[in-house]
Amino acid sequence: MKQKIKNLIFHAAHKAYEHGDLTSPELPEIIVEEPKISSHGDFSTNIAMVAAAVQKMSPANIASAIIKHLIDDEKILEKTEVAGPGFINFFIHPLSWHPVLLEIHNQDDRYGAIDIGKGEKIQVEFVSSNPTGPLHVGHGRGAVVGDSVANILKFCGYDVQKEYYINDSGRQIYTLGKSVFIRYKELQGEKIHFPEDCYQGDYIRDYAIEINDSKGKTLLEKDEESAISYCARFAATRIVEQIREDLNSFGVEFDCWYSEQSLFDSGKVDAVIEDFRKKKFIYEKDGALWFKTTNYGDEKDRVVVRNNGQKTYFASDIAYHQDKFDRGFERLIDVWGADHHGYVSRVAGSIEASGRRRDQFHVILVHLVNLLRGGTPIAMSTRAGEFVTLNAVIKEVGRDATRFIFLTRSYESPLDFDLELAKQKTNDNPVFYVQYVHARISSIIRKGKERGIDEIRWKEGAIALLREPEEINLIKTMTRYPEVLKASAEFMEPHRLTFYLMNLASLFHAYYNKHRVLTEEPLLSLGRLYLVLAVQKVIRNGLTLLGVSAPERM
RNA sequence: GCGCCCGUAGCUCAGUGGAUAGAGCGUCAGCCUCCGGAGCUGAAAGCCGCUGGUUCGAACCCAGCCGGGCGUACCA
């Protein structure tokens, strides 16, 4: 509809110039928007004001010239007017909105899927939590954001892969192994002080018990390093399994689990360091190897190989991102915790150094989650083993509510997650509000069947009866759905979709309270059923992209 | 100190150049012989942190300041 208006303006402006009503053929970009206030029409354009300088005419005169030459073949316009400082307002004939209902039914679960991706290969990497302990709520937020962004991009025509990067190398894994090994030694009767820099959680002891059961005291007979290494591998594998299960029960599934260690094993890390050294991006100083990240806006250069010969996390990350491009992805999206924001410029630098464009790499920084219960904060610390796991949260408040709440805010702002609030079935907790629409419509449709309306289909005479303001408003709002998705995809902001769904839900509830769907008139009932079924489809479609279920009953 | 993010109704937050700034909660006043009240209607409530600038037009863009969060390792 918006596009139609744009076309009308475009042609009218050209015609106006040909007839000498405009002084210049030059046109600014035509921007059509939906005014917030209904008395300003369904659509408006500011073109007259923007063009004033070029045309050397007053906005009002430009506006009237354009209106004069509008050719509305389809008769969609009820009225046009010049208003305020020079806006042109368009009022759409209410019945002109109806055809979108047919579109929704025909396209069904593909409604809104405009192909902006054109098959571009894009990778979304998210969660990627260290396999040293269970996921907590903060990871959950990243998981939902990444998952939903990926879903939306996929829906909009991108060829998307979801990836989890397993940091199964480096010091934190060694510490994990050491933690388990010490617990194991305790089980073997040794009295040792458990170091503070080791992982304190109970799960560490559980793994030690398992190892103790299967291996007995044989680990003590090995040298300590290989025993720790055994414990590390054992625990990391278990933890990754656990993470995978937790994510699955949260509705998140990855296409690929990529191991950091494999980058070392395959020599990719050494290869990229060597390559960058030749190209002078990496140099030696004080016995260490440094990457010239200052060339890319970083405040100082960063070490990739320490003077003790060990590679830093940054080294494998350079190789990792090179590898992603080597695997054919044209664009990379990383979802990180906002506390890692200082890391962006150096990874981006490594990507530019390899000849890729800066805009092929995008980092979504998800801000932190403050967990509360009934208004009081819950302390969280992984190292100290004090945290509420994601799994516990899902069990307590449910997957749908958890996911939805994470998406009711822009990820750029910190989020208070109150366990008590999340369980409430009120408007504090909007997931129920939206799901309720879906369930309610299911119920209406069931009732309709009882009354003998088995087939809900487009029937001209029935659709023509949809002319209540609330009905037109619902249809109009559903017309906007594809644009909302497009914006969600382009900005990679799933919360836009969340807010849209809450808005649509609100319009539906209002309509439901004011008008009956199932009336004494069969034709009217059919038309209204056709309408609410469309609403249900859009709601279901949106919820699905957010990974939230659309229940028939609640 | 420097860098990134955030300052919008009592609270939690939407709103990335348009006309009269929105929603939920909370407060107040209403709506159940009727398709699911997990719902609806209405009201009160705002120097959009401050000051300048750009623009026909700024919550939004730019600069500076004031608050708050996070980061600032040869850790990951």
XYZ file of C-alpha atoms (C1' of nucleotides) in Angstrom:
630
model
C 0.000 0.000 0.000
C 2.782 2.367 0.925
C 4.545 1.535 -2.295
C 1.400 2.343 -4.235
C 1.277 5.764 -2.643
C 4.915 6.333 -3.513
C 4.219 5.457 -7.123
C 1.260 7.804 -7.237
C 3.389 10.657 -5.924
C 6.219 9.877 -8.284
C 4.045 9.940 -11.375
C 2.080 12.959 -10.246
C 5.245 14.959 -9.664
C 6.575 14.154 -13.117
C 3.294 15.004 -14.726
C 3.195 18.256 -12.780
C 6.611 19.172 -14.159
C 5.572 18.348 -17.733
C 2.583 20.612 -17.351
C 4.744 23.397 -15.960
C 3.271 23.237 -12.471
C 6.654 22.400 -11.005
C 9.846 24.228 -11.943
C 12.306 21.358 -11.720
C 12.236 17.664 -12.639
C 14.510 16.943 -9.696
C 12.797 15.060 -6.915
C 14.045 14.188 -3.469
C 13.636 10.646 -2.248
C 9.956 10.052 -1.664
C 9.310 9.294 1.968
C 5.862 8.097 2.880
C 5.027 7.556 6.511
C 2.057 6.688 8.651
C 1.017 9.613 10.808
C 0.439 8.885 14.454
C -2.801 10.800 14.444
C -5.594 9.424 12.331
C -6.899 12.861 11.415
C -3.679 13.261 9.456
C -4.618 10.472 7.118
C -3.416 6.928 6.576
C -0.234 8.069 4.902
C 1.562 11.326 4.525
C 4.570 12.622 2.669
C 6.889 15.502 3.400
C 8.075 15.755 -0.186
C 6.755 19.260 -0.714
C 8.765 20.611 2.198
C 11.931 18.813 1.247
C 11.631 19.911 -2.387
C 10.977 23.551 -1.562
C 14.597 24.632 -1.942
C 15.120 22.965 -5.320
C 11.770 23.959 -6.750
C 12.062 27.492 -5.432
C 8.381 27.300 -4.610
C 6.481 27.269 -1.348
C 5.727 23.806 0.074
C 2.020 24.522 -0.149
C 2.206 25.234 -3.884
C 4.303 22.159 -4.576
C 1.836 20.054 -2.629
C -1.172 21.310 -4.548
C 0.647 20.840 -7.850
C 1.270 17.188 -6.974
C -2.264 16.592 -5.782
C -3.615 18.143 -8.971
C -1.859 15.522 -11.093
C -2.552 12.417 -9.019
C -4.010 9.616 -11.092
C -5.731 7.136 -8.841
C -6.736 4.396 -11.286
C -7.469 1.863 -8.580
C -9.627 4.330 -6.662
C -7.879 3.623 -3.398
C -7.885 7.229 -2.279
C -10.822 8.645 -0.450
C -9.317 12.049 0.088
C -6.042 13.940 -0.142
C -5.194 17.190 1.550
C -2.407 19.627 2.195
C -1.878 20.179 5.884
C 0.377 21.828 8.409
C 3.626 23.203 7.032
C 3.210 21.342 3.726
C 2.427 17.688 4.361
C 0.328 15.877 1.806
C -2.053 13.566 3.635
C -3.646 10.585 1.962
C -6.833 9.003 3.197
C -7.311 5.481 1.922
C -10.773 4.253 1.113
C -11.566 1.810 3.947
C -12.534 -1.009 1.610
C -9.217 -0.734 -0.236
C -7.496 -2.408 2.696
C -9.422 -5.658 2.335
C -7.280 -7.437 -0.286
C -4.421 -7.842 2.185
C -6.598 -10.369 4.026
C -6.525 -12.576 0.968
C -2.776 -12.169 0.825
C -2.406 -13.249 4.438
C -4.494 -16.350 3.900
C -2.786 -17.280 0.679
C 0.726 -16.760 1.941
C -0.198 -18.213 5.310
C 2.928 -18.922 7.351
C 5.025 -17.129 4.748
C 3.139 -13.873 5.050
C 5.570 -11.041 5.611
C 8.544 -12.917 4.207
C 9.945 -10.304 1.897
C 13.170 -11.422 0.344
C 15.722 -8.830 1.321
C 18.468 -11.390 1.877
C 18.488 -12.788 -1.643
C 20.204 -15.919 -0.428
C 23.194 -14.131 1.038
C 25.178 -16.521 3.238
C 25.259 -15.146 6.725
C 26.337 -16.643 10.003
C 25.014 -15.809 13.418
C 27.273 -16.932 16.226
C 25.855 -16.700 19.712
C 25.963 -17.947 23.282
C 29.474 -19.430 22.848
C 29.787 -19.601 26.589
C 32.916 -21.188 28.000
C 32.319 -24.868 28.774
C 33.328 -24.400 32.375
C 29.891 -24.323 33.946
C 26.182 -24.294 33.254
C 24.445 -21.478 31.410
C 22.951 -18.714 33.480
C 20.260 -16.166 32.659
C 22.668 -13.755 31.000
C 23.545 -16.434 28.454
C 19.844 -16.989 28.024
C 19.301 -13.454 26.859
C 22.074 -13.763 24.291
C 20.644 -17.092 23.203
C 17.204 -15.671 22.582
C 18.448 -12.589 20.815
C 20.759 -14.580 18.558
C 18.164 -17.216 17.859
C 15.447 -14.721 17.010
C 17.706 -12.566 14.878
C 18.724 -15.667 12.965
C 15.107 -16.761 12.553
C 14.068 -13.369 11.272
C 16.959 -13.103 8.851
C 16.208 -16.561 7.548
C 12.570 -15.648 7.087
C 13.661 -12.587 5.133
C 15.600 -14.564 2.597
C 19.077 -14.909 4.062
C 20.860 -18.229 4.059
C 21.537 -18.340 7.779
C 23.667 -20.648 9.866
C 23.532 -20.658 13.650
C 26.839 -21.440 15.270
C 28.156 -22.033 18.772
C 31.868 -21.503 19.311
C 33.232 -23.814 21.963
C 36.166 -22.320 23.849
C 37.634 -25.712 24.590
C 41.196 -24.520 24.718
C 43.187 -22.201 26.905
C 43.563 -21.486 30.534
C 39.965 -21.654 31.667
C 39.834 -25.262 30.496
C 43.007 -26.018 32.385
C 41.471 -24.457 35.479
C 38.387 -26.570 34.957
C 40.502 -29.710 34.799
C 42.422 -28.676 37.862
C 39.220 -27.974 39.791
C 37.840 -31.400 39.003
C 41.145 -33.084 39.728
C 41.397 -31.506 43.159
C 37.874 -32.623 44.011
C 38.853 -36.070 42.781
C 41.877 -36.091 45.021
C 39.639 -35.140 47.925
C 37.548 -38.188 47.143
C 40.706 -40.224 47.203
C 41.193 -39.086 50.762
C 43.677 -36.275 50.272
C 43.133 -33.194 52.361
C 43.793 -30.163 50.231
C 42.746 -26.564 50.464
C 40.503 -25.871 47.483
C 41.979 -22.836 45.681
C 39.868 -19.742 45.324
C 40.715 -19.330 41.658
C 39.145 -22.692 40.868
C 35.523 -23.321 40.006
C 33.554 -23.695 43.192
C 30.231 -25.041 41.916
C 28.780 -28.343 43.053
C 28.775 -29.658 39.495
C 32.585 -29.872 39.707
C 32.282 -32.355 42.536
C 29.709 -34.370 40.580
C 32.137 -34.826 37.711
C 34.859 -35.806 40.162
C 32.559 -38.450 41.622
C 31.884 -39.853 38.164
C 35.574 -40.014 37.383
C 36.288 -41.556 40.750
C 33.653 -44.212 40.128
C 34.948 -45.166 36.719
C 38.676 -44.696 37.147
C 39.227 -45.437 40.801
C 42.686 -44.320 41.832
C 44.312 -44.859 38.455
C 44.520 -41.110 37.794
C 46.789 -40.677 40.758
C 49.258 -43.028 39.157
C 49.619 -40.812 36.105
C 51.589 -37.611 36.079
C 49.554 -34.675 37.263
C 49.447 -32.815 33.955
C 47.871 -35.645 32.018
C 45.461 -36.340 34.873
C 44.315 -32.730 34.811
C 44.052 -32.856 31.074
C 41.890 -35.970 31.342
C 39.635 -34.284 33.889
C 39.419 -31.178 31.715
C 38.314 -33.110 28.646
C 35.888 -35.186 30.647
C 34.254 -32.203 32.322
C 34.207 -29.979 29.235
C 32.529 -32.680 27.206
C 29.904 -33.173 29.874
C 29.326 -29.468 30.229
C 28.913 -28.961 26.499
C 26.368 -31.778 26.479
C 24.546 -30.103 29.319
C 24.620 -26.726 27.588
C 23.235 -28.290 24.449
C 20.381 -29.855 26.394
C 19.609 -26.637 28.218
C 19.511 -24.732 24.953
C 17.305 -27.324 23.323
C 14.799 -27.074 26.114
C 14.931 -23.340 25.561
C 14.066 -23.825 21.902
C 17.529 -23.009 20.621
C 19.275 -25.354 18.225
C 22.545 -24.757 16.464
C 23.527 -25.852 12.975
C 27.147 -26.048 13.970
C 29.210 -26.446 17.133
C 32.668 -25.227 16.326
C 35.655 -26.149 18.442
C 38.371 -23.631 19.211
C 40.843 -26.455 19.764
C 40.278 -27.634 16.200
C 41.712 -24.347 14.950
C 44.963 -25.131 16.709
C 44.935 -28.784 15.668
C 44.475 -27.950 12.008
C 47.232 -25.361 12.071
C 44.931 -22.536 11.115
C 46.037 -20.340 13.972
C 49.709 -20.659 13.054
C 48.920 -20.153 9.399
C 47.076 -16.894 9.907
C 49.757 -15.542 12.229
C 52.380 -16.386 9.642
C 50.345 -14.785 6.899
C 49.775 -11.578 8.839
C 53.419 -11.454 9.772
C 54.384 -11.487 6.135
C 51.904 -8.726 5.465
C 53.334 -6.724 8.369
C 50.100 -6.638 10.360
C 51.883 -8.601 13.063
C 55.275 -7.585 14.438
C 57.591 -8.616 17.244
C 58.272 -6.561 20.343
C 59.565 -7.502 23.813
C 59.633 -11.134 22.783
C 55.930 -11.196 21.986
C 53.986 -10.923 18.727
C 51.639 -7.968 18.384
C 48.827 -7.220 16.001
C 48.645 -3.616 14.811
C 45.060 -3.058 15.896
C 45.766 0.666 16.307
C 45.454 0.831 12.518
C 41.793 0.013 12.986
C 40.776 2.366 15.753
C 41.936 0.358 18.753
C 43.675 2.318 21.492
C 46.733 0.067 21.582
C 48.181 -2.888 19.740
C 47.292 -6.328 21.049
C 49.373 -9.377 21.790
C 48.681 -12.534 19.818
C 51.617 -14.639 21.008
C 52.985 -14.044 24.486
C 56.687 -13.986 25.207
C 56.307 -17.446 26.762
C 55.151 -18.718 23.387
C 51.514 -19.149 24.332
C 48.878 -17.818 22.011
C 46.238 -15.493 23.351
C 42.539 -15.873 22.888
C 42.750 -13.100 20.321
C 45.026 -15.261 18.155
C 42.514 -18.043 17.814
C 39.754 -15.512 17.360
C 41.528 -14.037 14.356
C 41.835 -17.489 12.855
C 38.258 -18.286 13.760
C 36.837 -15.301 11.940
C 39.048 -15.897 8.918
C 37.774 -19.439 8.891
C 34.174 -18.293 8.875
C 34.793 -16.328 5.697
C 36.696 -19.272 4.254
C 33.613 -21.357 4.833
C 31.766 -19.052 2.470
C 29.895 -16.681 4.732
C 29.570 -13.242 3.265
C 28.545 -11.614 6.486
C 29.202 -12.460 10.123
C 27.084 -11.568 13.083
C 28.494 -12.152 16.554
C 26.313 -11.870 19.622
C 28.403 -10.916 22.639
C 27.813 -9.771 26.160
C 28.135 -6.010 26.345
C 31.041 -6.382 28.754
C 33.116 -7.540 25.777
C 32.543 -4.383 23.773
C 36.187 -3.377 24.046
C 36.956 -6.427 21.950
C 35.000 -5.353 18.885
C 37.523 -3.066 17.284
C 40.360 -5.565 17.411
C 38.408 -8.402 15.823
C 37.019 -5.991 13.254
C 40.591 -4.896 12.614
C 41.716 -8.433 11.906
C 38.881 -8.787 9.445
C 39.769 -5.592 7.639
C 43.410 -6.645 7.576
C 42.401 -9.714 5.636
C 40.839 -7.558 2.957
C 37.215 -7.858 3.969
C 34.913 -4.905 4.372
C 34.150 -3.620 7.821
C 30.425 -3.959 7.187
C 30.763 -7.701 6.669
C 31.164 -8.021 10.413
C 28.573 -6.966 12.919
C 28.547 -7.413 16.662
C 25.349 -7.380 18.655
C 26.167 -6.388 22.212
C 23.582 -7.769 24.572
C 23.431 -5.994 27.878
C 23.312 -7.653 31.218
C 20.414 -9.245 32.998
C 19.718 -8.359 36.611
C 17.976 -11.262 38.184
C 15.478 -10.397 40.883
C 12.969 -12.187 42.998
C 10.083 -10.089 44.172
C 12.110 -6.929 43.726
C 15.282 -8.049 45.536
C 18.423 -8.709 43.487
C 19.939 -12.180 43.380
C 23.735 -12.260 43.505
C 25.471 -13.916 40.584
C 29.034 -15.108 40.262
C 30.165 -18.038 38.133
C 33.500 -18.433 39.805
C 31.991 -18.562 43.264
C 29.345 -20.947 42.029
C 26.540 -18.650 43.093
C 24.153 -18.305 40.260
C 20.715 -19.265 39.104
C 21.089 -21.435 36.062
C 19.164 -20.807 32.881
C 17.699 -24.231 33.275
C 16.308 -23.434 36.703
C 14.724 -20.263 35.351
C 13.109 -22.077 32.451
C 11.769 -24.703 34.828
C 10.356 -22.085 37.132
C 8.836 -19.559 34.747
C 8.628 -21.479 31.496
C 10.282 -21.185 28.153
C 7.735 -18.928 26.483
C 7.640 -16.298 29.194
C 11.412 -16.282 29.549
C 12.024 -15.862 25.850
C 9.368 -13.238 25.407
C 10.521 -11.117 28.330
C 14.068 -11.120 26.990
C 12.681 -9.670 23.783
C 10.518 -6.952 25.290
C 13.479 -4.641 25.530
C 16.111 -3.433 23.184
C 19.222 -5.514 23.872
C 21.077 -2.237 24.268
C 19.556 -1.683 27.618
C 20.058 -3.676 30.788
C 17.148 -5.848 31.770
C 15.627 -6.569 35.129
C 14.284 -10.075 35.150
C 12.041 -10.676 38.107
C 11.221 -14.323 38.641
C 7.996 -13.536 40.491
C 6.841 -11.071 37.859
C 7.678 -13.496 35.072
C 5.367 -16.091 36.554
C 2.446 -13.717 36.925
C -0.301 -14.028 34.422
C -1.021 -10.359 34.119
C -0.133 -7.592 31.744
C 3.152 -7.236 33.564
C 3.906 -10.322 31.619
C 2.875 -9.581 28.059
C 3.558 -13.017 26.660
C 0.210 -14.197 27.969
C -1.476 -11.171 26.522
C -0.273 -12.061 23.041
C -0.755 -15.801 23.371
C -4.218 -15.194 24.707
C -5.200 -13.657 21.377
C -4.200 -16.827 19.644
C -6.062 -19.071 22.065
C -9.100 -16.851 22.019
C -9.335 -16.934 18.248
C -8.959 -20.700 18.276
C -11.850 -20.793 20.657
C -13.984 -18.570 18.435
C -13.240 -20.749 15.455
C -14.243 -23.841 17.421
C -17.475 -22.129 18.364
C -17.993 -21.163 14.735
C -17.703 -24.788 13.715
C -20.292 -25.749 16.292
C -22.562 -23.277 14.621
C -21.942 -24.831 11.246
C -19.253 -22.590 9.753
C -16.765 -25.226 8.694
C -14.929 -23.419 5.983
C -13.587 -19.941 6.541
C -12.945 -18.516 3.104
C -12.847 -15.320 1.121
C -16.318 -14.400 0.009
C -16.724 -10.990 -1.561
C -20.052 -10.265 0.041
C -18.817 -11.232 3.473
C -15.550 -9.318 3.296
C -17.365 -6.215 2.104
C -19.161 -6.138 5.453
C -15.911 -5.526 7.297
C -16.144 -1.799 7.737
C -16.104 -1.099 11.445
C -13.221 1.238 12.354
C -11.726 -1.459 14.597
C -11.798 -3.904 11.712
C -10.147 -1.531 9.284
C -7.587 -0.733 11.934
C -6.740 -4.405 12.435
C -6.338 -4.923 8.707
C -4.212 -1.804 8.381
C -1.962 -2.979 11.179
C -1.540 -6.365 9.553
C -0.588 -4.607 6.321
C 2.376 -3.204 8.223
C 3.650 -6.618 9.303
C 6.058 -7.132 6.394
C 7.642 -3.721 6.998
C 8.082 -4.492 10.670
C 9.865 -7.714 9.819
C 12.030 -5.956 7.291
C 13.079 -3.391 9.879
C 13.662 -6.124 12.483
C 15.908 -7.892 10.007
C 17.797 -4.841 8.793
C 18.452 -3.452 12.245
C 18.724 -6.949 13.706
C 16.319 -5.951 16.442
C 13.775 -8.617 17.311
C 12.112 -6.408 19.921
C 10.481 -4.449 17.103
C 8.539 -7.577 16.283
C 7.676 -8.118 19.943
C 6.211 -4.653 20.248
C 4.319 -5.047 17.025
C 2.715 -8.245 18.305
C 1.704 -6.599 21.563
C 0.134 -3.775 19.599
C -1.754 -6.113 17.304
C -2.909 -8.093 20.331
C -4.209 -4.962 21.973
C -6.203 -4.014 18.870
C -7.669 -7.465 18.746
C -8.740 -7.500 22.390
C -10.380 -4.117 21.945
C -12.211 -5.332 18.857
C -13.281 -8.491 20.599
C -14.787 -6.581 23.469
C -16.671 -4.193 21.260
C -17.952 -6.471 18.503
C -19.087 -10.043 18.288
C -17.423 -12.218 15.694
C -20.201 -14.789 15.628
C -23.397 -12.889 14.997
C -26.904 -13.737 13.876
C -25.953 -12.903 10.284
C -24.049 -15.776 8.668
C -22.408 -13.566 6.063
C -21.101 -11.078 8.601
C -19.892 -13.918 10.823
C -18.007 -15.404 7.911
C -16.337 -12.099 7.105
C -15.311 -11.574 10.701
C -14.048 -15.125 11.058
C -11.959 -14.527 7.969
C -10.555 -11.429 9.624
C -9.737 -12.980 12.999
C -8.226 -16.010 11.345
C -5.862 -13.645 9.561
C -4.998 -12.033 12.890
C -4.302 -15.446 14.316
C -1.976 -16.283 11.453
C 0.030 -13.109 11.874
C 0.299 -13.633 15.630
C 1.387 -17.231 15.189
C 3.823 -16.271 12.491
C 5.436 -13.617 14.689
C 5.547 -15.752 17.818
C 7.180 -18.545 15.873
C 9.990 -16.256 14.775
C 10.519 -15.314 18.404
C 10.561 -18.975 19.370
C 7.419 -18.658 21.461
C 4.550 -21.095 21.154
C 1.114 -20.143 19.916
C -1.294 -22.250 21.982
C -4.794 -23.289 20.926
C -5.852 -23.324 24.551
C -4.370 -21.842 27.681
C 41.897 9.562 31.986
C 40.112 7.115 27.516
C 36.288 4.024 24.908
C 31.220 1.902 24.356
C 26.092 1.974 26.126
C 22.106 4.310 28.816
C 19.406 8.985 30.923
C 11.699 9.758 28.037
C 5.089 9.589 33.017
C 5.721 7.576 40.182
C 8.135 2.478 38.267
C 9.852 -0.702 33.898
C 10.549 0.662 29.009
C 9.104 1.731 23.263
C 9.888 5.646 20.001
C 17.275 6.596 15.193
C 14.437 14.161 11.302
C 7.942 15.384 11.065
C 2.260 17.670 12.889
C -0.900 17.058 19.623
C 5.856 12.185 22.516
C 3.492 6.342 23.452
C 2.706 1.268 26.110
C 2.492 -1.847 30.484
C 2.498 -1.605 35.768
C 0.842 1.565 39.735
C -3.248 5.409 41.040
C -8.473 6.922 40.276
C -13.492 5.993 37.857
C -16.260 2.350 35.070
C -17.568 -2.672 32.008
C -19.480 -9.831 33.279
C -27.797 -13.020 31.517
C -23.586 -12.588 25.621
C -17.763 -15.919 21.054
C -12.506 -17.429 27.171
C -12.394 -11.121 32.497
C -5.139 -14.115 31.420
C -9.948 -9.173 28.689
C -12.037 -4.021 27.761
C -13.307 1.611 28.335
C -11.971 6.295 30.412
C -9.058 9.851 33.605
C -4.895 11.922 36.060
C 0.342 11.879 35.263
C 6.132 14.475 30.964
C 11.266 21.589 31.051
C 12.196 13.625 26.463
C 19.318 14.899 31.953
C 21.411 20.220 30.888
C 23.445 23.922 27.369
C 24.595 25.333 22.605
C 24.538 24.107 17.249
C 22.651 21.997 12.309
C 17.518 22.033 9.927
C 11.507 24.673 7.240
C 11.153 21.095 11.475
C 15.167 17.723 16.813
C 13.484 12.962 22.142
C 16.147 11.469 17.548
C 21.828 14.367 14.109
C 26.593 17.308 15.924
C 29.602 19.568 20.112
C 30.259 20.346 25.238
C 28.729 19.367 30.158
C 26.111 16.468 34.306
C 24.444 11.641 36.177
C 24.512 5.945 35.887
C 26.379 1.091 33.876
C 30.274 -1.589 31.518
C 35.149 -2.023 29.660
C 40.104 -0.524 29.652
C 45.876 -7.602 30.715
C 51.571 -10.755 27.263
C 42.975 -13.539 31.250
C 39.354 -15.972 28.635
